[in-house]
């Protein structure tokens, strides 16, 4: 049984994969000081509540927060007696090429999304991930990662706005009833919602023009369904895009090792 772990800047996701489907998925906040024992107590309790009696034999980790990887390694070694595959490390093989400037470090989450998108939809993709940052990853015809765009995340922009302007409150992200707001909250919600619709649409159009071929736009991340309401921005939405990519990378490494 595979335990797939996706550690982002804000949340860490744990999913158990039986080879055909995910049996369960849980989230916790990403905290670099969380110990291996704390991870186990948290996960074991949730598994017990779901009455999941499974044996974890393999672990794969993708982390955009390097400081948490050590404790996750200890966690998997101590409690599952296995050495995890860590995306981005030299020993972790990818089924796609990475064609960027020499010396450039590409975030593991972007590599995983590329692998996943190519496996599900083939090449010529733009993958938009609404995370702490809003990222755009470009996948070539052969599945290679060839670069992309990084912009501030939606919630990050909202926090910056409320912190920098003393008179502006913190508001929830939602689709406003109309573009022209008639109060402060409505004005802010309209600015964020329609501002990001314009950002996503504009960047995708520029990428398509530069790329020179038809491209599919795939979205993922918690806020992607919300922004789909504002405009026909995306061809497909994949809630489990990153976790699916981790299972593909894990299988590729296992198959390669067995040859």
PDB file of C-alpha atoms in Angstrom:
ATOM      1  CA  UNK A   1       0.000   0.000   0.000  1.00  0.00           C
ATOM      2  CA  UNK A   2       1.315   3.437  -0.944  1.00  0.00           C
ATOM      3  CA  UNK A   3       1.228   6.529   1.251  1.00  0.00           C
ATOM      4  CA  UNK A   4       1.459   9.649  -0.919  1.00  0.00           C
ATOM      5  CA  UNK A   5       2.370  12.906   0.846  1.00  0.00           C
ATOM      6  CA  UNK A   6       2.080  16.332  -0.756  1.00  0.00           C
ATOM      7  CA  UNK A   7       3.533  19.054   1.446  1.00  0.00           C
ATOM      8  CA  UNK A   8       2.645  22.566   0.331  1.00  0.00           C
ATOM      9  CA  UNK A   9       3.369  25.932   1.888  1.00  0.00           C
ATOM     10  CA  UNK A  10      -0.001  26.001   3.655  1.00  0.00           C
ATOM     11  CA  UNK A  11      -1.306  22.421   3.909  1.00  0.00           C
ATOM     12  CA  UNK A  12       0.080  18.894   3.812  1.00  0.00           C
ATOM     13  CA  UNK A  13      -2.037  16.152   2.231  1.00  0.00           C
ATOM     14  CA  UNK A  14      -1.731  12.439   3.049  1.00  0.00           C
ATOM     15  CA  UNK A  15      -3.441   9.889   0.770  1.00  0.00           C
ATOM     16  CA  UNK A  16      -3.466   6.095   0.868  1.00  0.00           C
ATOM     17  CA  UNK A  17      -3.408   4.436  -2.573  1.00  0.00           C
ATOM     18  CA  UNK A  18      -4.219   0.745  -3.013  1.00  0.00           C
ATOM     19  CA  UNK A  19      -3.022   0.555  -6.614  1.00  0.00           C
ATOM     20  CA  UNK A  20      -6.401   1.386  -8.157  1.00  0.00           C
ATOM     21  CA  UNK A  21      -7.968   4.109  -6.015  1.00  0.00           C
ATOM     22  CA  UNK A  22      -7.400   6.366  -3.031  1.00  0.00           C
ATOM     23  CA  UNK A  23      -8.810   4.798   0.123  1.00  0.00           C
ATOM     24  CA  UNK A  24      -8.614   7.995   2.180  1.00  0.00           C
ATOM     25  CA  UNK A  25      -7.202  11.504   2.084  1.00  0.00           C
ATOM     26  CA  UNK A  26      -6.453  13.813   5.025  1.00  0.00           C
ATOM     27  CA  UNK A  27      -5.024  17.331   5.409  1.00  0.00           C
ATOM     28  CA  UNK A  28      -3.086  19.067   8.133  1.00  0.00           C
ATOM     29  CA  UNK A  29      -1.414  22.453   8.329  1.00  0.00           C
ATOM     30  CA  UNK A  30       2.216  22.503   7.227  1.00  0.00           C
ATOM     31  CA  UNK A  31       4.453  23.067  10.254  1.00  0.00           C
ATOM     32  CA  UNK A  32       8.169  22.391  10.000  1.00  0.00           C
ATOM     33  CA  UNK A  33       8.437  21.781  13.748  1.00  0.00           C
ATOM     34  CA  UNK A  34       5.991  18.846  13.682  1.00  0.00           C
ATOM     35  CA  UNK A  35       7.907  15.718  14.710  1.00  0.00           C
ATOM     36  CA  UNK A  36       7.833  12.233  13.230  1.00  0.00           C
ATOM     37  CA  UNK A  37       5.950  10.954  16.286  1.00  0.00           C
ATOM     38  CA  UNK A  38       3.321  13.681  15.945  1.00  0.00           C
ATOM     39  CA  UNK A  39       2.774  12.771  12.305  1.00  0.00           C
ATOM     40  CA  UNK A  40       2.235   9.148  13.275  1.00  0.00           C
ATOM     41  CA  UNK A  41      -0.164   9.825  16.160  1.00  0.00           C
ATOM     42  CA  UNK A  42      -2.218  12.120  13.912  1.00  0.00           C
ATOM     43  CA  UNK A  43      -2.307   9.715  10.965  1.00  0.00           C
ATOM     44  CA  UNK A  44      -2.846   6.554  13.021  1.00  0.00           C
ATOM     45  CA  UNK A  45      -5.768   8.152  14.840  1.00  0.00           C
ATOM     46  CA  UNK A  46      -7.467   9.136  11.582  1.00  0.00           C
ATOM     47  CA  UNK A  47      -6.892   5.693  10.093  1.00  0.00           C
ATOM     48  CA  UNK A  48      -8.388   4.107  13.197  1.00  0.00           C
ATOM     49  CA  UNK A  49     -11.437   6.358  12.980  1.00  0.00           C
ATOM     50  CA  UNK A  50     -11.959   5.233   9.369  1.00  0.00           C
ATOM     51  CA  UNK A  51     -11.358   1.614  10.426  1.00  0.00           C
ATOM     52  CA  UNK A  52      -8.577   1.350   7.860  1.00  0.00           C
ATOM     53  CA  UNK A  53      -6.372  -1.638   8.590  1.00  0.00           C
ATOM     54  CA  UNK A  54      -3.719  -1.410   5.898  1.00  0.00           C
ATOM     55  CA  UNK A  55       0.010  -2.038   5.713  1.00  0.00           C
ATOM     56  CA  UNK A  56       1.998   0.875   4.307  1.00  0.00           C
ATOM     57  CA  UNK A  57       4.860  -0.575   2.265  1.00  0.00           C
ATOM     58  CA  UNK A  58       5.844   2.428   0.140  1.00  0.00           C
ATOM     59  CA  UNK A  59       5.914   6.208   0.589  1.00  0.00           C
ATOM     60  CA  UNK A  60       6.393   9.040  -1.885  1.00  0.00           C
ATOM     61  CA  UNK A  61       6.801  12.684  -0.876  1.00  0.00           C
ATOM     62  CA  UNK A  62       6.542  15.964  -2.755  1.00  0.00           C
ATOM     63  CA  UNK A  63       7.430  18.998  -0.657  1.00  0.00           C
ATOM     64  CA  UNK A  64       7.794  22.684  -1.435  1.00  0.00           C
ATOM     65  CA  UNK A  65       8.970  23.198   2.170  1.00  0.00           C
ATOM     66  CA  UNK A  66      12.435  21.599   2.475  1.00  0.00           C
ATOM     67  CA  UNK A  67      12.517  21.804   6.275  1.00  0.00           C
ATOM     68  CA  UNK A  68       9.672  19.317   6.715  1.00  0.00           C
ATOM     69  CA  UNK A  69      11.245  16.590   4.599  1.00  0.00           C
ATOM     70  CA  UNK A  70      13.649  15.414   7.312  1.00  0.00           C
ATOM     71  CA  UNK A  71      10.902  14.691   9.840  1.00  0.00           C
ATOM     72  CA  UNK A  72       8.769  13.035   7.169  1.00  0.00           C
ATOM     73  CA  UNK A  73      11.717  10.797   6.293  1.00  0.00           C
ATOM     74  CA  UNK A  74      12.121   9.861   9.962  1.00  0.00           C
ATOM     75  CA  UNK A  75       8.372   9.251  10.211  1.00  0.00           C
ATOM     76  CA  UNK A  76       8.317   6.805   7.282  1.00  0.00           C
ATOM     77  CA  UNK A  77      11.487   5.013   8.386  1.00  0.00           C
ATOM     78  CA  UNK A  78      10.471   4.689  12.036  1.00  0.00           C
ATOM     79  CA  UNK A  79       6.863   3.630  11.604  1.00  0.00           C
ATOM     80  CA  UNK A  80       6.712   1.989   8.167  1.00  0.00           C
ATOM     81  CA  UNK A  81      10.305   0.772   7.841  1.00  0.00           C
ATOM     82  CA  UNK A  82      10.605   2.206   4.344  1.00  0.00           C
ATOM     83  CA  UNK A  83      12.734   4.805   2.621  1.00  0.00           C
ATOM     84  CA  UNK A  84      10.500   7.307   0.844  1.00  0.00           C
ATOM     85  CA  UNK A  85      10.862   8.444  -2.749  1.00  0.00           C
ATOM     86  CA  UNK A  86      11.272  12.236  -2.618  1.00  0.00           C
ATOM     87  CA  UNK A  87      10.360  14.125  -5.790  1.00  0.00           C
ATOM     88  CA  UNK A  88      13.137  16.485  -6.805  1.00  0.00           C
ATOM     89  CA  UNK A  89      15.945  14.360  -5.369  1.00  0.00           C
ATOM     90  CA  UNK A  90      18.429  12.816  -7.842  1.00  0.00           C
ATOM     91  CA  UNK A  91      17.316   9.281  -7.025  1.00  0.00           C
ATOM     92  CA  UNK A  92      13.698  10.066  -7.964  1.00  0.00           C
ATOM     93  CA  UNK A  93      13.233   9.434 -11.692  1.00  0.00           C
ATOM     94  CA  UNK A  94      10.609  11.271 -13.730  1.00  0.00           C
ATOM     95  CA  UNK A  95       8.763   9.860 -16.753  1.00  0.00           C
ATOM     96  CA  UNK A  96       9.008  13.268 -18.477  1.00  0.00           C
ATOM     97  CA  UNK A  97      11.860  15.591 -19.380  1.00  0.00           C
ATOM     98  CA  UNK A  98      12.507  18.980 -17.759  1.00  0.00           C
ATOM     99  CA  UNK A  99      13.646  21.594 -20.260  1.00  0.00           C
ATOM    100  CA  UNK A 100      14.457  24.825 -18.428  1.00  0.00           C
ATOM    101  CA  UNK A 101      17.539  27.025 -17.993  1.00  0.00           C
ATOM    102  CA  UNK A 102      20.593  25.171 -16.676  1.00  0.00           C
ATOM    103  CA  UNK A 103      20.835  25.324 -12.903  1.00  0.00           C
ATOM    104  CA  UNK A 104      17.153  26.161 -12.434  1.00  0.00           C
ATOM    105  CA  UNK A 105      15.422  24.324  -9.583  1.00  0.00           C
ATOM    106  CA  UNK A 106      11.824  23.505 -10.469  1.00  0.00           C
ATOM    107  CA  UNK A 107       9.381  23.077  -7.578  1.00  0.00           C
ATOM    108  CA  UNK A 108       8.446  19.430  -6.946  1.00  0.00           C
ATOM    109  CA  UNK A 109       4.742  20.297  -7.025  1.00  0.00           C
ATOM    110  CA  UNK A 110       5.107  21.656 -10.562  1.00  0.00           C
ATOM    111  CA  UNK A 111       6.932  18.530 -11.718  1.00  0.00           C
ATOM    112  CA  UNK A 112       4.271  16.287 -10.188  1.00  0.00           C
ATOM    113  CA  UNK A 113       1.458  18.279 -11.800  1.00  0.00           C
ATOM    114  CA  UNK A 114       3.228  18.029 -15.161  1.00  0.00           C
ATOM    115  CA  UNK A 115       3.527  14.247 -14.887  1.00  0.00           C
ATOM    116  CA  UNK A 116      -0.089  13.959 -13.804  1.00  0.00           C
ATOM    117  CA  UNK A 117      -1.470  16.254 -16.489  1.00  0.00           C
ATOM    118  CA  UNK A 118       0.422  14.457 -19.245  1.00  0.00           C
ATOM    119  CA  UNK A 119      -0.718  11.056 -17.982  1.00  0.00           C
ATOM    120  CA  UNK A 120      -4.367  12.160 -17.943  1.00  0.00           C
ATOM    121  CA  UNK A 121      -4.594  14.466 -20.959  1.00  0.00           C
ATOM    122  CA  UNK A 122      -1.456  14.132 -23.068  1.00  0.00           C
ATOM    123  CA  UNK A 123       0.737  17.091 -24.040  1.00  0.00           C
ATOM    124  CA  UNK A 124       0.201  20.720 -25.025  1.00  0.00           C
ATOM    125  CA  UNK A 125      -1.161  21.733 -21.627  1.00  0.00           C
ATOM    126  CA  UNK A 126      -1.333  24.729 -19.340  1.00  0.00           C
ATOM    127  CA  UNK A 127      -1.818  23.621 -15.734  1.00  0.00           C
ATOM    128  CA  UNK A 128      -3.129  26.337 -13.419  1.00  0.00           C
ATOM    129  CA  UNK A 129      -2.685  25.552  -9.714  1.00  0.00           C
ATOM    130  CA  UNK A 130      -4.462  27.779  -7.193  1.00  0.00           C
ATOM    131  CA  UNK A 131      -2.225  27.330  -4.163  1.00  0.00           C
ATOM    132  CA  UNK A 132      -0.322  29.717  -1.892  1.00  0.00           C
ATOM    133  CA  UNK A 133       0.993  30.981  -5.220  1.00  0.00           C
ATOM    134  CA  UNK A 134      -1.016  30.754  -8.433  1.00  0.00           C
ATOM    135  CA  UNK A 135       1.225  28.872 -10.849  1.00  0.00           C
ATOM    136  CA  UNK A 136       0.980  28.187 -14.571  1.00  0.00           C
ATOM    137  CA  UNK A 137       2.928  25.169 -15.832  1.00  0.00           C
ATOM    138  CA  UNK A 138       3.460  24.558 -19.546  1.00  0.00           C
ATOM    139  CA  UNK A 139       3.643  20.962 -20.752  1.00  0.00           C
ATOM    140  CA  UNK A 140       5.069  20.297 -24.222  1.00  0.00           C
ATOM    141  CA  UNK A 141       3.763  17.826 -26.788  1.00  0.00           C
ATOM    142  CA  UNK A 142       5.995  15.045 -25.456  1.00  0.00           C
ATOM    143  CA  UNK A 143       5.109  15.706 -21.789  1.00  0.00           C
ATOM    144  CA  UNK A 144       8.208  17.753 -20.983  1.00  0.00           C
ATOM    145  CA  UNK A 145       7.990  20.577 -18.473  1.00  0.00           C
ATOM    146  CA  UNK A 146       9.190  23.684 -20.329  1.00  0.00           C
ATOM    147  CA  UNK A 147       8.536  26.478 -17.843  1.00  0.00           C
ATOM    148  CA  UNK A 148       5.653  28.620 -16.737  1.00  0.00           C
ATOM    149  CA  UNK A 149       4.506  31.561 -14.655  1.00  0.00           C
ATOM    150  CA  UNK A 150       4.326  32.247 -10.906  1.00  0.00           C
ATOM    151  CA  UNK A 151       1.953  34.890  -9.560  1.00  0.00           C
ATOM    152  CA  UNK A 152       0.762  35.707  -6.014  1.00  0.00           C
ATOM    153  CA  UNK A 153      -1.918  33.408  -4.659  1.00  0.00           C
ATOM    154  CA  UNK A 154      -5.479  34.629  -4.166  1.00  0.00           C
ATOM    155  CA  UNK A 155      -5.479  34.438  -0.368  1.00  0.00           C
ATOM    156  CA  UNK A 156      -1.975  35.890  -0.240  1.00  0.00           C
ATOM    157  CA  UNK A 157      -3.162  38.904  -2.223  1.00  0.00           C
ATOM    158  CA  UNK A 158      -6.139  39.369   0.083  1.00  0.00           C
ATOM    159  CA  UNK A 159      -3.949  39.223   3.182  1.00  0.00           C
ATOM    160  CA  UNK A 160      -1.490  41.718   1.737  1.00  0.00           C
ATOM    161  CA  UNK A 161      -4.330  44.085   0.860  1.00  0.00           C
ATOM    162  CA  UNK A 162      -5.900  44.033   4.327  1.00  0.00           C
ATOM    163  CA  UNK A 163      -2.531  44.299   6.078  1.00  0.00           C
ATOM    164  CA  UNK A 164      -1.235  47.184   3.978  1.00  0.00           C
ATOM    165  CA  UNK A 165      -4.448  49.219   4.011  1.00  0.00           C
ATOM    166  CA  UNK A 166      -5.646  49.828   7.559  1.00  0.00           C
ATOM    167  CA  UNK A 167      -9.184  50.737   6.507  1.00  0.00           C
ATOM    168  CA  UNK A 168      -9.739  47.550   4.495  1.00  0.00           C
ATOM    169  CA  UNK A 169     -11.045  44.408   6.229  1.00  0.00           C
ATOM    170  CA  UNK A 170     -10.168  40.808   5.509  1.00  0.00           C
ATOM    171  CA  UNK A 171     -12.855  39.299   3.254  1.00  0.00           C
ATOM    172  CA  UNK A 172     -13.698  35.831   1.995  1.00  0.00           C
ATOM    173  CA  UNK A 173     -13.115  34.937  -1.630  1.00  0.00           C
ATOM    174  CA  UNK A 174     -16.432  34.596  -3.429  1.00  0.00           C
ATOM    175  CA  UNK A 175     -18.064  35.471  -6.729  1.00  0.00           C
ATOM    176  CA  UNK A 176     -19.775  38.836  -6.256  1.00  0.00           C
ATOM    177  CA  UNK A 177     -23.337  39.433  -7.428  1.00  0.00           C
ATOM    178  CA  UNK A 178     -22.112  42.156  -9.784  1.00  0.00           C
ATOM    179  CA  UNK A 179     -18.839  43.727 -10.854  1.00  0.00           C
ATOM    180  CA  UNK A 180     -19.531  47.205  -9.475  1.00  0.00           C
ATOM    181  CA  UNK A 181     -19.443  46.962  -5.697  1.00  0.00           C
ATOM    182  CA  UNK A 182     -21.619  49.296  -3.624  1.00  0.00           C
ATOM    183  CA  UNK A 183     -19.759  48.723  -0.339  1.00  0.00           C
ATOM    184  CA  UNK A 184     -16.168  48.077   0.699  1.00  0.00           C
ATOM    185  CA  UNK A 185     -16.477  44.304   1.033  1.00  0.00           C
ATOM    186  CA  UNK A 186     -18.231  43.935  -2.329  1.00  0.00           C
ATOM    187  CA  UNK A 187     -15.612  46.145  -3.993  1.00  0.00           C
ATOM    188  CA  UNK A 188     -12.783  44.012  -2.608  1.00  0.00           C
ATOM    189  CA  UNK A 189     -14.474  40.744  -3.552  1.00  0.00           C
ATOM    190  CA  UNK A 190     -15.068  41.999  -7.075  1.00  0.00           C
ATOM    191  CA  UNK A 191     -11.481  43.156  -7.402  1.00  0.00           C
ATOM    192  CA  UNK A 192     -10.091  39.814  -6.273  1.00  0.00           C
ATOM    193  CA  UNK A 193     -12.518  37.593  -8.178  1.00  0.00           C
ATOM    194  CA  UNK A 194     -12.634  39.419 -11.503  1.00  0.00           C
ATOM    195  CA  UNK A 195      -9.019  40.485 -11.162  1.00  0.00           C
ATOM    196  CA  UNK A 196      -7.908  36.842 -11.011  1.00  0.00           C
ATOM    197  CA  UNK A 197     -10.279  35.835 -13.798  1.00  0.00           C
ATOM    198  CA  UNK A 198      -8.554  38.467 -15.918  1.00  0.00           C
ATOM    199  CA  UNK A 199      -5.108  37.380 -14.744  1.00  0.00           C
ATOM    200  CA  UNK A 200      -5.688  33.701 -15.537  1.00  0.00           C
ATOM    201  CA  UNK A 201      -7.345  34.410 -18.865  1.00  0.00           C
ATOM    202  CA  UNK A 202      -4.698  36.935 -19.905  1.00  0.00           C
ATOM    203  CA  UNK A 203      -1.704  34.771 -18.986  1.00  0.00           C
ATOM    204  CA  UNK A 204      -3.181  31.679 -20.653  1.00  0.00           C
ATOM    205  CA  UNK A 205      -3.861  33.622 -23.843  1.00  0.00           C
ATOM    206  CA  UNK A 206      -0.287  34.964 -23.877  1.00  0.00           C
ATOM    207  CA  UNK A 207       1.128  31.468 -23.320  1.00  0.00           C
ATOM    208  CA  UNK A 208      -0.992  30.056 -26.165  1.00  0.00           C
ATOM    209  CA  UNK A 209       0.134  32.844 -28.503  1.00  0.00           C
ATOM    210  CA  UNK A 210       3.796  32.230 -27.639  1.00  0.00           C
ATOM    211  CA  UNK A 211       3.427  28.452 -27.772  1.00  0.00           C
ATOM    212  CA  UNK A 212       1.894  28.536 -31.250  1.00  0.00           C
ATOM    213  CA  UNK A 213      -0.379  25.498 -30.905  1.00  0.00           C
ATOM    214  CA  UNK A 214      -3.765  24.681 -29.454  1.00  0.00           C
ATOM    215  CA  UNK A 215      -3.522  23.951 -25.730  1.00  0.00           C
ATOM    216  CA  UNK A 216      -5.804  22.515 -23.071  1.00  0.00           C
ATOM    217  CA  UNK A 217      -6.042  24.396 -19.776  1.00  0.00           C
ATOM    218  CA  UNK A 218      -6.243  22.212 -16.661  1.00  0.00           C
ATOM    219  CA  UNK A 219      -7.004  23.662 -13.239  1.00  0.00           C
ATOM    220  CA  UNK A 220      -6.369  22.318  -9.772  1.00  0.00           C
ATOM    221  CA  UNK A 221      -6.323  23.666  -6.237  1.00  0.00           C
ATOM    222  CA  UNK A 222      -9.059  24.589  -3.799  1.00  0.00           C
ATOM    223  CA  UNK A 223     -10.224  27.804  -5.472  1.00  0.00           C
ATOM    224  CA  UNK A 224     -10.279  26.518  -9.054  1.00  0.00           C
ATOM    225  CA  UNK A 225     -14.010  25.578  -9.052  1.00  0.00           C
ATOM    226  CA  UNK A 226     -14.887  29.061  -7.769  1.00  0.00           C
ATOM    227  CA  UNK A 227     -13.084  30.786 -10.629  1.00  0.00           C
ATOM    228  CA  UNK A 228     -14.625  28.460 -13.189  1.00  0.00           C
ATOM    229  CA  UNK A 229     -17.928  30.220 -12.419  1.00  0.00           C
ATOM    230  CA  UNK A 230     -16.617  33.546 -13.649  1.00  0.00           C
ATOM    231  CA  UNK A 231     -15.578  32.556 -17.126  1.00  0.00           C
ATOM    232  CA  UNK A 232     -14.974  29.473 -19.251  1.00  0.00           C
ATOM    233  CA  UNK A 233     -11.346  29.531 -18.182  1.00  0.00           C
ATOM    234  CA  UNK A 234     -10.562  25.823 -17.982  1.00  0.00           C
ATOM    235  CA  UNK A 235     -11.097  22.770 -20.135  1.00  0.00           C
ATOM    236  CA  UNK A 236     -10.861  20.418 -17.153  1.00  0.00           C
ATOM    237  CA  UNK A 237     -10.687  20.574 -13.362  1.00  0.00           C
ATOM    238  CA  UNK A 238      -8.740  17.922 -11.405  1.00  0.00           C
ATOM    239  CA  UNK A 239      -9.074  17.986  -7.634  1.00  0.00           C
ATOM    240  CA  UNK A 240      -6.548  15.164  -7.116  1.00  0.00           C
ATOM    241  CA  UNK A 241      -4.072  16.168  -9.828  1.00  0.00           C
ATOM    242  CA  UNK A 242      -1.010  16.247  -7.552  1.00  0.00           C
ATOM    243  CA  UNK A 243      -1.853  13.022  -5.721  1.00  0.00           C
ATOM    244  CA  UNK A 244      -2.444  11.218  -9.031  1.00  0.00           C
ATOM    245  CA  UNK A 245       0.941  12.450 -10.234  1.00  0.00           C
ATOM    246  CA  UNK A 246       2.618  11.011  -7.158  1.00  0.00           C
ATOM    247  CA  UNK A 247       1.172   7.563  -7.885  1.00  0.00           C
ATOM    248  CA  UNK A 248       2.405   7.779 -11.506  1.00  0.00           C
ATOM    249  CA  UNK A 249       5.933   8.765 -10.416  1.00  0.00           C
ATOM    250  CA  UNK A 250       5.993   6.034  -7.775  1.00  0.00           C
ATOM    251  CA  UNK A 251       4.986   3.369 -10.316  1.00  0.00           C
ATOM    252  CA  UNK A 252       7.547   4.641 -12.824  1.00  0.00           C
ATOM    253  CA  UNK A 253      10.362   4.375 -10.258  1.00  0.00           C
ATOM    254  CA  UNK A 254       9.271   0.907  -9.150  1.00  0.00           C
ATOM    255  CA  UNK A 255       8.992  -0.342 -12.725  1.00  0.00           C
ATOM    256  CA  UNK A 256      12.424   1.133 -13.580  1.00  0.00           C
ATOM    257  CA  UNK A 257      14.051  -0.493 -10.559  1.00  0.00           C
ATOM    258  CA  UNK A 258      12.612  -3.891 -11.412  1.00  0.00           C
ATOM    259  CA  UNK A 259      14.132  -3.914 -14.917  1.00  0.00           C
TER     260      UNK A 259
END
